[in-house]
Structures are given as structure tokens and as C-alpha cells.
Amino acid sequence: MEGSILDSLGKELIGVMSPVSICMLLVVLLVSILSPSSSFPSSPTPTPIVTAANLVYSENPSDSTTQKFEGALLNAAVFIVLIAVVTFILVLLYYYNFTNFLKHYMRLSAFLILTTMGGAIFLSLISHFSLPFDAPTCFLSLFNFSVLGVVSVFGRGVPIIITQTYTVILGIITAAWFTQLPEWTTWGLLVALALYDLVAVLAPGGPLKILVELSQSRDDDLPALVYEARPTVSTSSGGGRRNGGLGLLVGGVSDNSSVELQNLATTIGNHSNEEIAVDDERERMRNERSDDQGETIPLVVANSSEIGVVDEERSPLVEMVAGEGRDGGDGNEEAMTAGIKLGLGDFVFYSVLVGRAAMYDLMTVYACYLAIISGLACTLILLSVCRRALPALPISIALGVIFYFLTRLLMEPFVVQTSTNLMMF
């Protein structure tokens, strides 16, 4: 009996939700520690930071609600246009095989994020906790940390735990800086990004959809910063292949490569040893060769009642790596599938939402966290069922924004009133 695609869903959900939760938690801690003391770099109280998200309108506390709303819409529109233009440029460069340029660009971007933005946060923490650091030690430590981060994220042969750690750190640093944006601009930006992600992935001419299709056609990695989870082991019975892998989530995009990843899985029977099975097959091939000297020695034995001969030129790597149940497919099997990937942009904007909620109170933080995790789980379930590219931001951002305002406007006043009147402890 073929296993369900939801059998290994729990492990894959945990593999993605754990780093997302860590990223959101550390961003909330940074906002809670640095914002009240106004020790964060470029403190937003006198003048907010100037970024691509607030080029048109700079929000002031004295502005009316209408002005803030219109200004937030203008800022979000300009930011989305810039993101779309940059994405189309990346698609063109990737289409014309400027992959080396894109790789160097991403390395430079990661290095600048760690040195400049991360260095500013590091200096703020030193100032806040009054840590004894001299300038040379601080500079040398920051430089070594940044170089190690670039090598860990983009290098080969690096332990996956180090790569995952630095990828989460990049998301934390970027999200911490985005939390400095004004409140109305932040909410308008989050909603606009969720809508843009929906269009860019599902629309026929969407830039992210084109980028994913190009990557799939070339069987190459996407030119993006992604978090790669650990491989998971899924169990199936009956010898049939399961397409239970969730594929690839990059920048809010799902690259449905689970079939290819599953085909390259190493199938291991619980009731037999693989090495013993290979020795048995070789012995059988020697016996056949002794019976008939004129026949060609088969490269791999196919999974059927009769022994088939596979030409070396036509035999795929999949068949050379592992067949579909050498023992007839009667027993349970375990398949090692590659871990799913989540774009760094999803880490950033999930954390921006809970970071903004942390500026109000912890009750909204809890509500937004549960909403984001629920939305991410729904996205991964839809991805495993639909088997097509799906954006990762819309459901989580929509639930997070709705839960934030419901908690702030309804639940928080209710809880405060019942607690102050001793109706609830």
C-alpha cells in the first residue's frame, strides 16, 4: 500500500518552523532590548531611517490618519515597483547565464549586511550592556565573523548547521533594521509584499515564476539566499515510491522538485542488508555468465520477476543508485529525501511582523506568532497536495495582520478590563 504524502509532513514542518521561530524570537528580543532605550542605530524617534521603503513619504506622529494611510500606500507602491524591477533584472542576468556575476553579487550583499547592518547592531548591544570592547578587537571580530559567514553560506563542504546558523543570522539582522520603519509604512509594506508574492509566483509572466522555471529547466540552484533544512527520512510500504517531499520554497516560491529528489533517494530494506543484496546479484550475474558466455553482463538487475539487461549507455543514475524494492516490495522501506528550502525573504518579513507587534505588547506577539506558524503550515500542506509553485508569504502575512489588529483592538482591552476588575487572574 502506497504511503500518504502527509506521512513525513511533521518532520518537514519542524525542520522549517524551528529556524523561523528562532529568527522571530531573536528579533523580538532585539526590539525589546534596544528600542526602549533608543540605543538602536539611527534611532527612529527624531528621524526615521531612509530606505527604499519610505522614499516618497516620511511619516510623522503629527500627521493625520488620512495622510499616514496615503503615504503608506505610496511607499508600498514604490517599494514593490523597485522590487519588481530588480527581480526582472536578476531574471535577465540568469537567463543570459551571468551566474558568476549573480553569485559574486550575493556574496557582496551578505558581506555588507553582516559588516554594516550587523556591525551597527553589535555596537548598540555593546553600548547597551556596557561591554568592555576596544576598537581593534571589535573590528577584527566583526571582520572575521563576516568573512566566515560568507564562506559558510556560499561555500561547499561546510557543515549544514553552520550554514543554517548564518542564514538565520542574516534574516535576523535584516528584519531588525526593517522594524525601524514607521508603523503605517510597515503594515502597508507587509500587505503589499504578500500581494506581490501572490502575483509574482502564480501569474503566467510573474518574475519569480519565470526564475523558478528557468532553474528547473537547467537543473541549477536558484540565485537567491535560501535556508536549507536537513534531509528527512520517510517510511513507505509496498515498495512503491512516494512523492512526499515538499520540494523547494525560495523567496516565497515553491520549486516542486520533489519527484526528482525522491528518484535520487537511497532505498533501504529493513529486512535485508544492501551490501549483501549487491553481493547476491553479482553472484547471480557470474552464474549466468558461466552459463552463456556470449551474453552481456547486465549492469543493474531490474525489479521484475525476470532478470532484465540494462545497457550502460542508457541506464540512468537513478537505477544505478537504487532500484525500486529489490526484494519484491513486500516490506517497509525508508527513503532519504533532500531537505526543503525556504527563502530568506520569508524569514525577514515574518520577523518584521512579530517585531512590530513586540513594540506594542507581548499579547500581540503571541497572537502574531501563532498566526504566522499556522499560515506556514497551511502553505506547506497545500504545497504537498497541489504539487505546484505556491507563494509562502500571503497566508502567513494575512493571518498575522488580522490577528494583530484583532488582538490589539478587541482581545487586549477585554483581557485588561477583566484583569483589573478581578474577573480573571
Coordinates of C-alpha atoms in Angstrom, one line a residue:
M1 CA 0.0 0.0 0.0
E2 CA 1.4 3.4 -1.0
G3 CA 2.1 5.8 1.8
S4 CA 0.4 9.1 2.2
I5 CA 2.2 12.3 1.2
L6 CA 1.4 13.6 4.8
D7 CA 3.3 10.8 6.5
S8 CA 6.6 12.7 6.8
L9 CA 4.9 16.2 6.9
G10 CA 5.6 16.6 10.6
K11 CA 9.3 16.3 10.3
E12 CA 9.5 18.7 7.4
L13 CA 7.2 21.2 9.2
I14 CA 9.5 21.1 12.2
G15 CA 12.6 21.5 10.0
V16 CA 11.2 24.7 8.6
M17 CA 9.3 26.1 11.6
S18 CA 12.2 25.8 14.1
P19 CA 14.5 28.2 12.3
V20 CA 11.6 30.6 11.6
S21 CA 10.6 30.5 15.3
I22 CA 14.2 31.2 16.4
C23 CA 14.5 34.1 13.9
M24 CA 11.3 35.7 15.2
L25 CA 12.2 35.2 18.8
L26 CA 15.6 36.8 18.5
V27 CA 14.2 39.7 16.5
V28 CA 11.6 40.3 19.3
L29 CA 14.4 40.2 21.9
L30 CA 16.4 42.8 19.9
V31 CA 13.4 45.1 19.5
S32 CA 12.6 44.7 23.2
I33 CA 16.1 45.4 24.4
L34 CA 17.2 48.2 22.0
S35 CA 14.0 50.1 21.2
P36 CA 13.0 51.4 24.7
S37 CA 16.5 52.8 25.4
S38 CA 16.7 54.4 21.9
S39 CA 20.1 52.9 21.6
F40 CA 19.4 51.3 18.2
P41 CA 21.4 52.8 15.4
S42 CA 19.7 55.7 13.6
S43 CA 17.1 55.9 16.3
P44 CA 13.6 56.4 14.8
T45 CA 12.4 58.9 17.3
P46 CA 14.0 62.0 15.8
T47 CA 14.2 61.0 12.2
P48 CA 13.3 57.5 10.8
I49 CA 15.8 55.8 8.6
V50 CA 15.7 56.5 4.9
T51 CA 15.3 53.3 2.9
A52 CA 13.7 52.2 -0.4
A53 CA 10.5 51.6 1.7
N54 CA 10.0 55.2 2.6
L55 CA 11.5 57.3 -0.2
V56 CA 8.2 59.1 -1.1
Y57 CA 6.7 59.8 2.3
S58 CA 8.3 60.2 5.7
E59 CA 5.8 59.5 8.4
N60 CA 5.5 62.0 11.3
P61 CA 3.5 61.4 14.5
S62 CA 1.7 64.7 14.0
D63 CA 0.3 63.7 10.6
S64 CA -3.4 62.8 10.3
T65 CA -4.6 59.3 9.8
T66 CA -5.5 60.0 6.2
Q67 CA -2.0 61.3 5.5
K68 CA -0.4 58.3 7.1
F69 CA -2.6 55.9 5.1
E70 CA -2.0 57.6 1.8
G71 CA 1.7 57.9 2.5
A72 CA 2.0 54.2 3.4
L73 CA 0.3 53.3 0.2
L74 CA 2.7 55.4 -1.8
N75 CA 5.7 54.0 0.0
A76 CA 4.5 50.4 -0.5
A77 CA 3.8 51.0 -4.2
V78 CA 7.3 52.5 -4.8
F79 CA 8.9 49.6 -2.9
I80 CA 7.0 47.0 -4.9
V81 CA 8.0 48.6 -8.2
L82 CA 11.6 48.6 -7.2
I83 CA 11.5 45.0 -6.1
A84 CA 9.8 44.0 -9.4
V85 CA 12.4 45.9 -11.5
V86 CA 15.3 44.3 -9.5
T87 CA 13.7 40.9 -9.9
F88 CA 13.3 41.2 -13.6
I89 CA 16.9 42.3 -13.9
L90 CA 18.0 39.2 -12.0
V91 CA 15.9 37.1 -14.3
L92 CA 17.5 38.6 -17.4
L93 CA 21.0 38.1 -15.9
Y94 CA 20.2 34.5 -15.0
Y95 CA 18.6 33.9 -18.5
Y96 CA 21.8 35.0 -20.2
N97 CA 23.9 32.9 -17.9
F98 CA 25.5 35.6 -15.8
T99 CA 25.5 33.2 -12.9
N100 CA 29.0 34.1 -11.7
F101 CA 28.1 37.8 -11.5
L102 CA 24.9 36.9 -9.5
K103 CA 26.9 34.7 -7.1
H104 CA 29.5 37.4 -6.5
Y105 CA 26.7 39.9 -6.0
M106 CA 25.0 37.8 -3.4
R107 CA 28.4 37.2 -1.6
L108 CA 29.0 41.0 -1.6
S109 CA 25.4 41.6 -0.3
A110 CA 25.8 39.1 2.5
F111 CA 29.2 40.6 3.5
L112 CA 27.8 44.1 3.6
I113 CA 24.8 43.0 5.7
L114 CA 27.0 41.3 8.2
T115 CA 29.6 44.1 8.4
T116 CA 27.5 47.3 8.2
M117 CA 24.0 46.4 9.5
G118 CA 25.2 43.7 11.8
G119 CA 28.1 45.8 13.0
A120 CA 25.7 48.6 13.9
I121 CA 23.5 46.2 15.9
F122 CA 26.6 44.8 17.6
L123 CA 27.8 48.3 18.6
S124 CA 24.4 49.0 20.0
L125 CA 24.4 45.9 22.1
I126 CA 27.9 46.7 23.4
S127 CA 26.7 50.2 24.3
H128 CA 23.5 48.9 25.9
F129 CA 25.2 46.3 28.1
S130 CA 28.4 48.3 28.6
L131 CA 30.7 45.5 27.4
P132 CA 34.4 46.2 27.5
F133 CA 35.5 46.1 23.8
D134 CA 38.2 48.2 22.3
A135 CA 38.1 49.3 18.7
P136 CA 40.7 46.9 17.2
T137 CA 39.2 43.9 18.8
C138 CA 35.7 44.9 17.8
F139 CA 36.8 45.5 14.2
L140 CA 38.8 42.3 13.9
S141 CA 36.0 40.2 15.4
L142 CA 33.4 41.7 13.1
F143 CA 35.5 41.2 10.0
N144 CA 36.3 37.5 10.9
F145 CA 32.6 36.9 11.7
S146 CA 31.5 38.4 8.3
V147 CA 34.1 36.5 6.2
L148 CA 33.2 33.3 8.0
G149 CA 29.5 34.0 7.3
V150 CA 30.1 34.5 3.6
V151 CA 32.2 31.3 3.3
S152 CA 29.6 29.3 5.3
V153 CA 26.6 30.4 3.3
F154 CA 28.1 30.2 -0.2
G155 CA 31.0 27.7 0.2
R156 CA 31.0 24.0 -0.3
G157 CA 31.9 21.3 2.3
V158 CA 30.7 23.5 5.2
P159 CA 28.7 21.7 7.9
I160 CA 25.0 22.3 7.3
I161 CA 24.4 23.5 10.9
I162 CA 26.9 26.4 10.3
T163 CA 25.3 27.3 7.0
Q164 CA 21.8 27.3 8.7
T165 CA 23.0 29.4 11.6
Y166 CA 24.5 32.1 9.4
T167 CA 21.4 32.1 7.1
V168 CA 19.2 32.7 10.2
I169 CA 21.6 35.5 11.4
L170 CA 21.3 37.3 8.0
G171 CA 17.5 37.2 8.4
I172 CA 17.6 38.5 11.9
I173 CA 19.9 41.4 11.0
T174 CA 17.7 42.4 8.0
A175 CA 14.5 42.1 9.9
A176 CA 15.8 44.1 12.9
W177 CA 16.5 47.0 10.6
F178 CA 13.1 46.8 8.9
T179 CA 11.4 47.1 12.2
Q180 CA 12.7 50.7 12.4
L181 CA 10.3 51.7 9.6
P182 CA 7.2 53.8 10.7
E183 CA 4.2 51.8 11.8
W184 CA 1.8 52.6 8.9
T185 CA 4.6 52.1 6.4
T186 CA 5.4 48.8 7.9
W187 CA 1.9 47.4 7.7
G188 CA 1.3 48.8 4.2
L189 CA 4.6 47.2 3.1
L190 CA 3.8 43.8 4.5
V191 CA 0.4 43.7 2.8
A192 CA 1.8 44.9 -0.5
L193 CA 4.6 42.3 -0.4
A194 CA 2.1 39.5 0.3
L195 CA 0.0 40.6 -2.7
Y196 CA 3.1 40.9 -4.9
D197 CA 4.4 37.5 -3.9
L198 CA 1.0 36.1 -4.9
V199 CA 1.1 37.7 -8.4
A200 CA 4.8 37.1 -9.0
V201 CA 4.5 33.3 -8.3
L202 CA 1.1 32.4 -9.8
A203 CA 0.8 34.9 -12.7
P204 CA 1.9 33.5 -16.1
G205 CA 4.5 36.2 -16.6
G206 CA 5.5 36.6 -13.0
P207 CA 9.2 37.2 -12.4
L208 CA 9.5 34.6 -9.7
K209 CA 7.6 32.0 -11.7
I210 CA 10.0 32.6 -14.7
L211 CA 13.0 32.4 -12.4
V212 CA 11.9 29.0 -11.0
E213 CA 11.1 27.6 -14.4
L214 CA 14.5 28.6 -15.7
S215 CA 16.1 27.0 -12.7
Q216 CA 14.1 23.8 -13.2
S217 CA 14.9 23.6 -16.9
R218 CA 18.6 24.0 -16.2
D219 CA 18.6 21.8 -13.1
D220 CA 20.6 24.5 -11.3
D221 CA 20.3 26.3 -8.0
L222 CA 18.3 29.4 -7.8
P223 CA 20.3 32.7 -7.5
A224 CA 18.9 33.5 -4.1
L225 CA 19.6 33.3 -0.4
V226 CA 17.7 30.3 0.9
Y227 CA 17.6 28.3 4.2
E228 CA 18.1 24.6 3.6
A229 CA 16.6 22.2 6.1
R230 CA 18.2 18.8 7.0
P231 CA 17.2 15.8 4.9
T232 CA 14.3 13.8 6.2
V233 CA 13.7 10.0 6.3
S234 CA 10.2 9.0 5.1
T235 CA 8.8 5.5 5.6
S236 CA 6.6 3.8 3.0
S237 CA 5.3 0.3 2.5
G238 CA 4.7 -1.8 -0.6
G239 CA 7.9 -0.9 -2.4
G240 CA 6.2 2.0 -4.2
R241 CA 7.9 5.3 -4.5
R242 CA 6.4 8.1 -2.5
N243 CA 6.4 11.7 -3.7
G244 CA 6.1 13.1 -0.2
G245 CA 8.9 15.6 -0.4
L246 CA 7.7 19.2 -0.2
G247 CA 10.1 20.5 -2.8
L248 CA 11.7 23.9 -2.6
L249 CA 10.4 27.2 -1.1
V250 CA 12.6 30.0 -2.3
G251 CA 11.7 33.7 -1.7
G252 CA 8.1 32.7 -1.2
V253 CA 8.2 30.4 -4.2
S254 CA 7.8 26.6 -4.3
D255 CA 10.1 24.7 -6.6
N256 CA 8.3 21.4 -7.0
S257 CA 11.3 19.2 -7.4
S258 CA 10.2 16.5 -5.0
V259 CA 9.9 13.9 -7.8
E260 CA 13.5 14.4 -8.9
L261 CA 14.7 14.4 -5.3
Q262 CA 12.7 11.3 -4.5
N263 CA 14.0 9.4 -7.5
L264 CA 17.6 10.0 -6.3
A265 CA 16.7 8.6 -2.9
T266 CA 18.6 5.7 -1.4
T267 CA 16.1 2.9 -0.7
I268 CA 16.9 0.7 2.2
G269 CA 15.0 -2.5 3.1
N270 CA 14.5 -3.2 6.7
H271 CA 14.7 -7.0 6.3
S272 CA 17.9 -7.2 4.2
N273 CA 21.3 -5.5 4.1
E274 CA 22.1 -3.6 0.9
E275 CA 25.7 -4.8 0.6
I276 CA 24.5 -8.4 0.9
A277 CA 21.9 -7.8 -1.8
V278 CA 24.6 -6.4 -4.1
D279 CA 26.9 -9.4 -3.5
D280 CA 24.0 -11.8 -4.2
E281 CA 23.2 -10.0 -7.5
R282 CA 26.9 -10.2 -8.5
E283 CA 27.0 -13.9 -7.8
R284 CA 23.9 -14.5 -9.9
M285 CA 25.4 -12.5 -12.7
R286 CA 28.6 -14.6 -12.6
N287 CA 26.5 -17.8 -12.7
E288 CA 24.6 -16.5 -15.8
R289 CA 27.9 -15.5 -17.5
S290 CA 29.2 -19.0 -16.9
D291 CA 26.1 -20.5 -18.5
D292 CA 26.1 -18.2 -21.5
Q293 CA 29.5 -16.6 -22.4
G294 CA 28.1 -14.7 -25.4
E295 CA 25.7 -12.6 -23.4
T296 CA 26.5 -9.1 -22.0
I297 CA 26.9 -8.8 -18.2
P298 CA 23.9 -6.8 -17.0
L299 CA 24.7 -3.5 -15.2
V300 CA 21.7 -3.5 -12.9
V301 CA 19.0 -6.0 -12.2
A302 CA 15.6 -4.5 -12.7
N303 CA 12.8 -5.0 -10.3
S304 CA 10.7 -7.7 -12.0
S305 CA 10.0 -11.4 -12.0
E306 CA 12.5 -11.9 -14.8
I307 CA 16.1 -10.6 -14.8
G308 CA 16.5 -7.8 -17.3
V309 CA 19.6 -6.4 -19.0
V310 CA 20.3 -2.7 -18.9
D311 CA 22.7 -1.1 -21.3
E312 CA 25.3 1.0 -19.6
E313 CA 24.8 3.9 -22.0
R314 CA 21.0 4.0 -21.4
S315 CA 20.9 3.2 -17.7
P316 CA 20.1 6.3 -15.7
L317 CA 21.8 7.3 -12.5
V318 CA 18.7 6.6 -10.6
E319 CA 18.8 2.9 -11.5
M320 CA 22.5 2.7 -10.7
V321 CA 22.0 4.2 -7.3
A322 CA 18.9 2.2 -6.1
G323 CA 16.1 0.2 -7.6
E324 CA 12.5 0.1 -6.5
G325 CA 12.4 -2.6 -3.9
R326 CA 14.9 -5.3 -4.7
D327 CA 13.1 -7.8 -2.6
G328 CA 9.8 -7.6 -4.4
G329 CA 8.5 -4.6 -2.5
D330 CA 6.7 -6.5 0.3
G331 CA 8.5 -4.9 3.3
N332 CA 8.6 -1.4 4.7
E333 CA 11.2 0.9 3.2
E334 CA 12.9 4.1 4.3
A335 CA 13.8 6.8 1.7
M336 CA 16.2 9.7 2.4
T337 CA 14.8 12.8 0.7
A338 CA 16.6 16.1 0.4
G339 CA 15.5 18.8 2.9
I340 CA 13.2 21.6 1.8
K341 CA 14.3 25.2 1.4
L342 CA 12.8 28.4 2.5
G343 CA 13.7 31.8 1.1
L344 CA 15.4 34.3 3.3
G345 CA 12.8 37.0 2.5
D346 CA 10.1 34.9 4.3
F347 CA 12.3 34.8 7.4
V348 CA 12.7 38.6 7.2
F349 CA 9.1 39.6 6.8
Y350 CA 7.7 37.1 9.3
S351 CA 10.1 38.5 11.8
V352 CA 9.3 42.1 10.9
L353 CA 5.6 41.4 11.7
V354 CA 6.3 40.0 15.1
G355 CA 8.9 42.7 15.7
R356 CA 6.3 45.4 15.1
A357 CA 3.9 43.5 17.3
A358 CA 6.6 43.5 20.1
M359 CA 6.6 47.3 20.1
Y360 CA 3.0 47.1 21.4
D361 CA 2.8 44.3 23.9
L362 CA 3.6 40.6 24.3
M363 CA 0.0 39.5 23.8
T364 CA 0.0 40.6 20.2
V365 CA 3.4 38.9 19.8
Y366 CA 1.9 35.6 20.8
A367 CA -1.1 36.0 18.6
C368 CA 1.0 37.0 15.6
Y369 CA 3.5 34.2 16.1
L370 CA 0.7 31.6 16.2
A371 CA -0.9 33.1 13.1
I372 CA 2.4 33.0 11.1
I373 CA 3.2 29.5 12.1
S374 CA -0.3 28.3 11.2
G375 CA -0.1 30.1 7.9
L376 CA 3.2 28.5 7.1
A377 CA 1.8 25.1 8.0
C378 CA -1.1 25.6 5.7
T379 CA 1.2 26.7 2.9
L380 CA 3.4 23.6 3.2
I381 CA 0.3 21.3 3.3
L382 CA -1.1 23.0 0.2
L383 CA 2.3 22.6 -1.4
S384 CA 2.4 18.9 -0.7
V385 CA -1.1 18.4 -2.1
C386 CA -1.1 20.8 -5.1
R387 CA 2.4 19.9 -6.4
R388 CA 2.9 23.3 -8.0
A389 CA 4.6 26.6 -7.2
L390 CA 3.0 28.4 -4.3
P391 CA 4.0 31.7 -2.5
A392 CA 4.9 31.4 1.1
L393 CA 4.0 34.9 2.3
P394 CA 0.3 35.6 1.6
I395 CA -1.4 33.2 4.1
S396 CA 1.0 33.9 7.0
I397 CA 1.1 37.6 6.5
A398 CA -2.7 37.8 6.1
L399 CA -3.3 35.8 9.3
G400 CA -0.6 37.7 11.1
V401 CA -2.1 41.1 10.2
I402 CA -5.6 40.0 11.0
F403 CA -4.6 38.5 14.4
Y404 CA -2.6 41.6 15.3
F405 CA -5.4 44.1 14.9
L406 CA -8.0 41.7 16.4
T407 CA -5.8 41.2 19.4
R408 CA -4.9 44.9 19.8
L409 CA -8.4 46.2 19.3
L410 CA -10.6 43.5 20.8
M411 CA -8.7 40.9 22.9
E412 CA -6.2 43.2 24.7
P413 CA -8.9 45.7 26.0
F414 CA -11.1 42.7 27.1
V415 CA -8.3 41.0 29.0
V416 CA -7.1 44.2 30.6
Q417 CA -10.6 45.1 31.8
T418 CA -11.3 41.7 33.2
S419 CA -8.0 41.5 34.9
T420 CA -8.3 45.0 36.5
N421 CA -11.8 44.2 37.7
L422 CA -10.6 40.9 39.2
M423 CA -12.8 38.9 36.9
M424 CA -9.8 36.9 35.5
F425 CA -6.4 36.3 37.2

